[in-house]
């Protein structure tokens, strides 16, 4: 009996080359952040006063997606904890998960002590009682508390600016001996401007900007991350550069650069290729885009999906720029087929605007001679896939197709107009894909 299995061996060989691929996983926190020296220095300066038993200012960190805000914050707060021999307690809260001031206060109170038996319930306590418990626990502990409110804009979006006041009130330095500070993190540069003055002045005591990375910086970041990878020798420089260039075009997003690199490597492994080249990166990008497309279609509300389905079906038979009226008519027919109540044409216009915002369709408001003002639209790409993804919704599982409204061009529109419209829509698509 042989223990040798040629198949096992085949897999192992390529995988061994890429051992340690976890340095490219999203949960990995690096120890070194190229091109974030300035931000790190500012944070160290702001938080360093804690070492001298002073209160640190509340901070807001601004920056687009993938510019390192969350991971730099986790790194710095870890280092601070170490430097103070655990005299700092860091409470990390993602405001997309804990999305009310109440649940955030409960989380803060429950995190102040390590005692799992003294957890207060997540519902039922009045706010006054929570404040009191908060003060008791703060007074009973000698640690400094740093509350990180990541995606803080989500909290305000959902509960209004006053929600921050609820938290800031608890944090009020007069009350608890200056031993708590807040670090807010947001994607929106105008976040603080929208807050009312009393909240703004308390929260935004200092702000730090995380600029988007350019292609060269992203290349450095990738190279640094790949250093510890066994198989880095088989990743061609041109592949690294391409990942960096693609991500730089997408508002300088390091997450995108790293994800692209990881998918490219996984692709090479799966195909037993012993090299990662530009070819793998291009293919990874395509896979990535389809994953994003899938996710964005899947997460649409039901009627937005039906509207999108109507656009796809209308466009497929029309072979010319289509307009809102016929999309609405076909949407109505689909709803009828599904025995669902159709929304008004006004609501459907709103949903079409949403689809345009997400980039699933492009649209154009244009006044054309006798036809008057109309909105023309187009799905840029992947009609079949979009239809497939829409129909994955269980509530659309009974959909068997529909007789579409009679296809004709809008009255008063000539073939020349159509050509212009098509060019304009294509120009918008090019701009999106820039
Ligand atoms: N300068 C850098 N060096 C090394 N890795 C980096 C750097 N900047 C970002 N990264 C990595 O890029 C990924 C995204 O970073 P992070 O999650 O911190 O971004 P973010 O600014 O919080 O984005 P979002 O606004 O989407 O939450 C992480 O894997 C992080 O480790
Ligand atoms: Mg983040």
XYZ file of C-alpha atoms and ligand atoms in Angstrom:
466
model
C 0.000 0.000 0.000
C 1.414 3.323 -0.992
C 1.118 6.523 1.056
C 2.211 8.590 -1.885
C -0.559 10.576 -3.507
C 0.548 12.469 -6.600
C -2.401 14.862 -6.330
C -1.486 15.996 -2.828
C 1.997 16.684 -3.925
C 0.866 18.811 -6.821
C -1.190 21.101 -4.573
C 1.460 21.344 -1.910
C 4.175 22.481 -4.216
C 2.496 25.669 -5.335
C 0.970 26.402 -1.963
C 4.290 26.125 -0.187
C 5.552 28.954 -2.323
C 2.876 31.204 -0.864
C 2.934 30.150 2.731
C 2.009 33.014 5.011
C -0.599 34.420 2.652
C -2.373 35.642 5.788
C -0.245 38.799 5.652
C -2.618 39.755 2.866
C -5.794 38.982 4.796
C -8.045 41.809 5.933
C -7.581 41.034 9.636
C -3.801 41.254 9.556
C -2.471 44.361 11.305
C 0.987 45.253 9.988
C 3.720 46.640 12.224
C 4.920 49.169 9.731
C 2.839 51.564 7.654
C 4.789 53.161 4.818
C 3.644 56.711 3.997
C 1.649 57.125 7.182
C 4.591 58.491 9.206
C 3.034 61.915 9.523
C -0.347 60.659 10.716
C 1.317 58.298 13.166
C 3.443 61.104 14.524
C 0.398 63.336 15.013
C -1.467 60.572 16.815
C 1.493 59.772 19.039
C 1.804 63.431 19.923
C -1.901 63.760 20.695
C -2.159 60.569 22.741
C 1.324 60.674 24.258
C 0.173 63.126 26.939
C -1.593 60.187 28.585
C 1.855 58.879 29.564
C 2.263 62.026 31.665
C -1.153 61.509 33.236
C -2.801 64.224 31.200
C -5.997 63.979 29.272
C -5.641 63.556 25.502
C -7.740 65.687 23.147
C -10.627 64.077 21.349
C -9.561 63.327 17.782
C -11.250 62.916 14.462
C -9.519 60.980 11.694
C -10.629 61.714 8.163
C -9.868 59.835 4.973
C -11.294 57.856 2.086
C -11.786 54.114 2.183
C -8.622 52.035 2.479
C -6.311 54.856 3.573
C -5.307 53.094 6.784
C -7.455 54.869 9.393
C -8.722 51.778 11.207
C -5.526 49.762 11.065
C -3.253 52.645 12.066
C -5.599 53.385 14.992
C -5.515 49.763 16.128
C -1.751 49.703 15.838
C -1.248 52.982 17.737
C -3.683 52.141 20.518
C -2.009 48.735 20.960
C 1.362 50.408 21.207
C 0.008 52.923 23.712
C -1.369 50.120 25.828
C 2.014 48.472 25.823
C 3.872 51.689 26.605
C 1.639 52.343 29.614
C 1.823 48.736 30.855
C -1.884 48.269 30.305
C -2.928 51.472 32.027
C -5.013 52.359 28.992
C -8.221 50.580 28.155
C -9.159 50.780 24.491
C -12.815 50.348 23.602
C -13.212 49.891 19.878
C -16.740 50.409 18.590
C -17.861 50.160 14.982
C -20.867 52.465 14.691
C -22.272 50.450 11.848
C -22.672 47.551 14.269
C -23.557 49.526 17.401
C -25.732 52.090 15.739
C -27.531 53.864 18.572
C -26.086 56.102 21.309
C -27.784 53.797 23.802
C -26.102 50.611 22.609
C -22.786 52.451 22.445
C -23.123 53.630 26.044
C -23.980 50.093 27.168
C -20.952 48.753 25.308
C -18.691 51.363 26.883
C -19.982 50.623 30.381
C -19.594 46.891 29.869
C -16.068 47.308 28.580
C -14.781 49.353 31.498
C -14.415 46.281 33.684
C -13.119 42.852 32.784
C -15.690 41.221 35.035
C -18.048 39.291 32.763
C -20.497 38.797 35.652
C -21.236 42.480 35.957
C -22.482 43.041 32.417
C -25.464 45.354 32.230
C -28.244 44.261 29.855
C -28.270 45.599 26.322
C -31.845 46.823 26.769
C -34.052 48.070 29.553
C -31.883 50.364 31.634
C -32.794 54.060 31.501
C -29.997 56.320 30.307
C -29.653 57.995 33.744
C -28.905 54.682 35.362
C -26.376 53.868 32.654
C -24.602 57.194 33.264
C -24.482 56.480 36.987
C -23.063 53.007 36.438
C -20.556 54.497 34.027
C -19.352 56.975 36.657
C -19.199 54.301 39.355
C -17.100 52.066 37.175
C -14.818 54.866 36.022
C -14.234 55.849 39.634
C -13.597 52.268 40.592
C -10.876 51.856 37.998
C -7.621 53.722 37.587
C -7.290 53.123 33.882
C -7.423 55.694 31.151
C -10.202 54.953 28.645
C -9.898 55.540 24.904
C -13.134 55.087 23.000
C -12.686 54.569 19.258
C -15.880 55.321 17.333
C -15.181 53.954 13.856
C -17.544 54.995 11.033
C -18.898 57.638 13.376
C -20.803 59.260 10.498
C -23.117 56.212 10.408
C -24.217 56.992 13.954
C -25.026 60.592 13.109
C -26.697 59.652 9.839
C -29.007 57.301 11.669
C -29.645 59.147 14.936
C -28.776 62.773 14.241
C -26.018 64.910 15.739
C -27.597 64.842 19.200
C -26.683 61.179 19.523
C -23.071 62.233 19.905
C -24.065 64.578 22.655
C -25.378 61.632 24.647
C -21.919 60.083 24.534
C -19.958 63.309 24.951
C -21.988 64.147 28.020
C -20.829 60.962 29.693
C -17.299 61.716 28.692
C -17.416 65.217 30.089
C -14.021 65.726 31.643
C -15.249 67.681 34.666
C -17.115 64.661 35.887
C -14.574 61.904 35.710
C -11.176 63.300 36.342
C -10.032 63.645 32.750
C -9.505 59.988 32.090
C -11.390 59.397 28.872
C -10.992 60.524 25.257
C -12.733 59.765 22.013
C -11.226 58.989 18.625
C -13.817 59.373 15.860
C -13.136 57.925 12.393
C -14.966 58.944 9.237
C -14.773 58.919 5.438
C -16.374 62.331 5.077
C -14.281 65.476 5.229
C -17.360 67.568 5.863
C -18.475 65.400 8.780
C -17.675 67.887 11.552
C -19.090 70.874 9.681
C -22.530 69.345 9.847
C -22.467 68.930 13.611
C -23.915 71.618 15.782
C -21.394 73.894 17.456
C -21.464 72.477 20.973
C -20.907 68.922 19.719
C -18.306 69.965 17.174
C -16.119 71.917 19.550
C -16.002 69.043 21.999
C -15.456 66.248 19.563
C -13.195 67.885 17.012
C -10.456 69.068 19.323
C -7.900 67.863 16.832
C -8.214 66.367 13.354
C -5.872 64.228 11.300
C -6.214 63.686 7.564
C -5.370 60.390 5.859
C -4.715 61.319 2.240
C -5.330 58.792 -0.536
C -2.222 56.919 -1.681
C -0.757 57.386 -5.139
C 0.506 54.477 -7.252
C 4.105 54.731 -6.022
C 3.032 54.710 -2.393
C 0.757 51.736 -2.974
C 3.642 49.882 -4.576
C 5.755 50.485 -1.455
C 2.907 49.275 0.745
C 2.498 46.114 -1.309
C 6.223 45.439 -1.430
C 6.416 45.810 2.361
C 3.491 43.451 2.907
C 4.939 40.872 0.528
C 8.344 40.877 2.209
C 7.511 38.072 4.601
C 5.883 35.921 1.946
C 7.813 32.771 1.062
C 7.011 32.894 -2.585
C 7.538 36.597 -3.165
C 10.215 35.791 -5.727
C 7.628 34.477 -8.153
C 5.543 37.653 -8.083
C 6.687 39.768 -10.991
C 7.369 43.446 -10.331
C 5.079 44.367 -13.174
C 2.237 42.544 -11.393
C 2.839 44.547 -8.214
C 2.939 47.777 -10.190
C -0.299 46.937 -11.933
C -2.113 46.228 -8.653
C -0.852 49.560 -7.337
C -1.883 51.425 -10.491
C -5.403 49.976 -10.532
C -5.949 50.768 -6.848
C -4.505 54.263 -7.247
C -7.109 55.000 -9.876
C -9.722 53.906 -7.382
C -9.143 56.805 -4.972
C -5.861 55.399 -3.657
C -7.304 52.481 -1.744
C -4.691 50.213 -0.097
C -7.326 47.595 0.695
C -8.066 47.249 -2.993
C -4.376 46.918 -3.865
C -3.872 44.211 -1.249
C -7.068 42.333 -2.141
C -6.129 42.363 -5.819
C -2.724 40.955 -5.006
C -4.227 38.227 -2.836
C -6.757 37.181 -5.468
C -4.035 37.185 -8.140
C -1.919 34.856 -6.033
C -4.881 32.599 -5.281
C -5.555 32.452 -8.974
C -2.002 31.389 -9.692
C -2.236 28.718 -6.984
C -5.481 27.350 -8.299
C -4.082 27.074 -11.785
C -0.766 25.624 -10.636
C 1.002 28.490 -12.257
C 4.430 29.128 -10.789
C 4.306 32.851 -11.417
C 2.105 35.821 -10.687
C 2.100 38.075 -13.728
C 0.028 40.956 -15.070
C -2.274 38.374 -16.576
C -3.306 37.094 -13.131
C -3.828 40.662 -11.937
C -6.115 41.516 -14.842
C -8.092 38.368 -14.239
C -8.248 39.089 -10.529
C -9.596 42.534 -11.297
C -12.362 41.057 -13.431
C -13.301 38.584 -10.744
C -13.236 41.377 -8.195
C -15.541 43.544 -10.269
C -18.015 40.731 -10.761
C -18.008 40.029 -7.024
C -18.719 43.683 -6.375
C -21.476 43.667 -9.007
C -23.017 40.575 -7.463
C -22.968 42.070 -3.994
C -24.386 45.406 -5.070
C -27.271 43.774 -6.952
C -27.968 41.318 -4.172
C -28.222 44.011 -1.532
C -30.779 46.121 -3.419
C -34.301 46.463 -1.987
C -36.920 44.334 -3.740
C -38.553 46.979 -5.918
C -35.218 48.453 -6.928
C -34.330 44.981 -8.176
C -37.549 44.792 -10.163
C -36.903 48.213 -11.678
C -33.395 47.089 -12.618
C -34.825 43.935 -14.149
C -37.195 46.074 -16.191
C -34.295 48.214 -17.444
C -32.346 45.110 -18.466
C -35.271 43.481 -20.290
C -36.256 46.731 -22.001
C -32.734 47.500 -23.106
C -32.128 43.997 -24.426
C -34.915 44.221 -26.991
C -34.757 47.939 -27.720
C -31.246 48.291 -29.067
C -31.386 52.069 -28.601
C -31.276 54.408 -25.609
C -34.362 53.623 -23.552
C -36.431 56.101 -21.567
C -38.112 56.146 -18.175
C -41.676 55.792 -19.469
C -41.146 52.411 -21.070
C -39.087 51.195 -18.116
C -41.998 52.094 -15.870
C -44.525 50.362 -18.098
C -42.473 47.168 -18.134
C -41.842 47.415 -14.401
C -45.627 47.551 -13.922
C -46.081 44.464 -16.057
C -43.445 42.550 -14.134
C -45.147 43.459 -10.849
C -48.442 42.277 -12.272
C -46.876 39.009 -13.327
C -45.546 38.580 -9.782
C -48.867 39.625 -8.226
C -47.199 42.513 -6.486
C -48.400 46.033 -5.962
C -46.452 48.390 -8.267
C -44.992 51.643 -6.911
C -45.903 54.992 -8.486
C -43.897 56.221 -11.448
C -42.528 58.969 -9.265
C -41.105 56.447 -6.780
C -39.686 54.437 -9.649
C -37.891 57.576 -10.883
C -36.307 57.848 -7.438
C -35.222 54.224 -7.580
C -33.702 54.804 -11.019
C -31.759 57.721 -9.543
C -30.521 55.369 -6.791
C -29.385 52.855 -9.404
C -27.527 55.644 -11.174
C -25.832 56.657 -7.907
C -24.554 53.127 -7.359
C -23.377 52.993 -10.970
C -25.544 50.071 -12.056
C -27.102 52.259 -14.758
C -26.158 55.549 -16.347
C -28.848 58.074 -17.104
C -29.202 61.415 -18.722
C -31.842 64.112 -18.548
C -32.277 65.683 -21.939
C -34.663 67.971 -23.694
C -35.148 66.912 -27.298
C -37.260 69.059 -29.591
C -40.862 67.964 -29.745
C -40.257 65.027 -27.414
C -39.687 67.430 -24.533
C -37.624 66.589 -21.508
C -36.979 62.896 -20.870
C -34.606 60.731 -18.918
C -32.682 58.235 -21.009
C -30.786 55.360 -19.524
C -28.517 52.445 -20.137
C -27.002 49.520 -18.305
C -23.287 49.766 -19.127
C -22.426 46.097 -19.031
C -23.155 42.528 -17.938
C -26.867 42.481 -18.794
C -27.142 38.706 -18.467
C -25.323 38.557 -15.158
C -27.394 41.359 -13.684
C -30.561 39.555 -14.692
C -29.248 36.350 -13.150
C -28.289 38.118 -9.896
C -31.662 39.895 -9.660
C -33.528 36.640 -10.148
C -31.619 35.032 -7.283
C -34.007 36.884 -4.972
C -36.436 34.353 -3.523
C -39.335 36.723 -3.925
C -38.704 36.746 -7.665
C -38.361 32.992 -7.961
C -41.793 32.663 -9.549
C -40.903 35.075 -12.339
C -41.309 33.312 -15.669
C -40.843 36.240 -18.021
C -43.222 38.908 -19.178
C -44.711 40.295 -22.342
C -42.933 43.614 -22.769
C -44.659 46.785 -23.877
C -44.531 47.445 -27.598
C -41.119 48.778 -28.398
C -40.992 52.026 -30.219
C -38.837 55.074 -30.008
C -40.139 58.134 -28.273
C -42.235 60.304 -30.540
C -40.326 63.247 -32.020
C -36.933 61.585 -31.691
C -34.905 61.020 -34.826
C -32.181 58.525 -35.570
C -29.660 61.356 -35.246
C -30.955 62.193 -31.794
C -30.555 58.561 -30.881
C -26.972 58.517 -32.039
C -26.229 61.632 -29.955
C -27.899 60.124 -26.925
C -25.928 56.945 -27.304
C -22.664 58.915 -27.524
C -23.549 60.960 -24.455
C -24.421 57.876 -22.439
C -21.244 56.121 -23.560
C -19.197 59.157 -22.566
C -20.713 58.940 -19.100
C -19.873 55.250 -18.915
C -16.260 55.950 -19.942
C -16.011 58.608 -17.291
C -17.233 56.180 -14.630
C -14.754 53.528 -15.655
C -11.993 56.166 -16.124
N 0.410 52.505 4.902
C -0.005 51.239 4.942
N 0.872 50.226 5.044
C 0.461 48.946 5.090
N -0.800 48.560 5.005
C -1.747 49.521 4.881
C -1.397 50.894 4.857
N -2.542 51.618 4.725
C -3.542 50.731 4.680
N -3.069 49.465 4.779
C -3.860 48.233 4.739
O -4.948 48.456 3.885
C -6.141 47.845 4.397
C -7.209 48.882 4.602
O -6.822 49.772 5.655
P -7.870 50.258 6.749
O -8.873 49.204 7.010
O -7.096 50.778 7.890
O -8.538 51.461 5.939
P -9.642 52.505 6.411
O -9.046 53.847 6.151
O -10.089 52.190 7.791
O -10.787 52.237 5.353
P -12.398 52.338 5.533
O -12.701 53.802 5.518
O -12.930 51.648 4.331
O -12.749 51.670 6.819
C -5.729 47.143 5.664
O -5.451 45.800 5.348
C -4.451 47.871 6.076
O -3.615 47.022 6.808
Mg -11.910 51.558 8.575
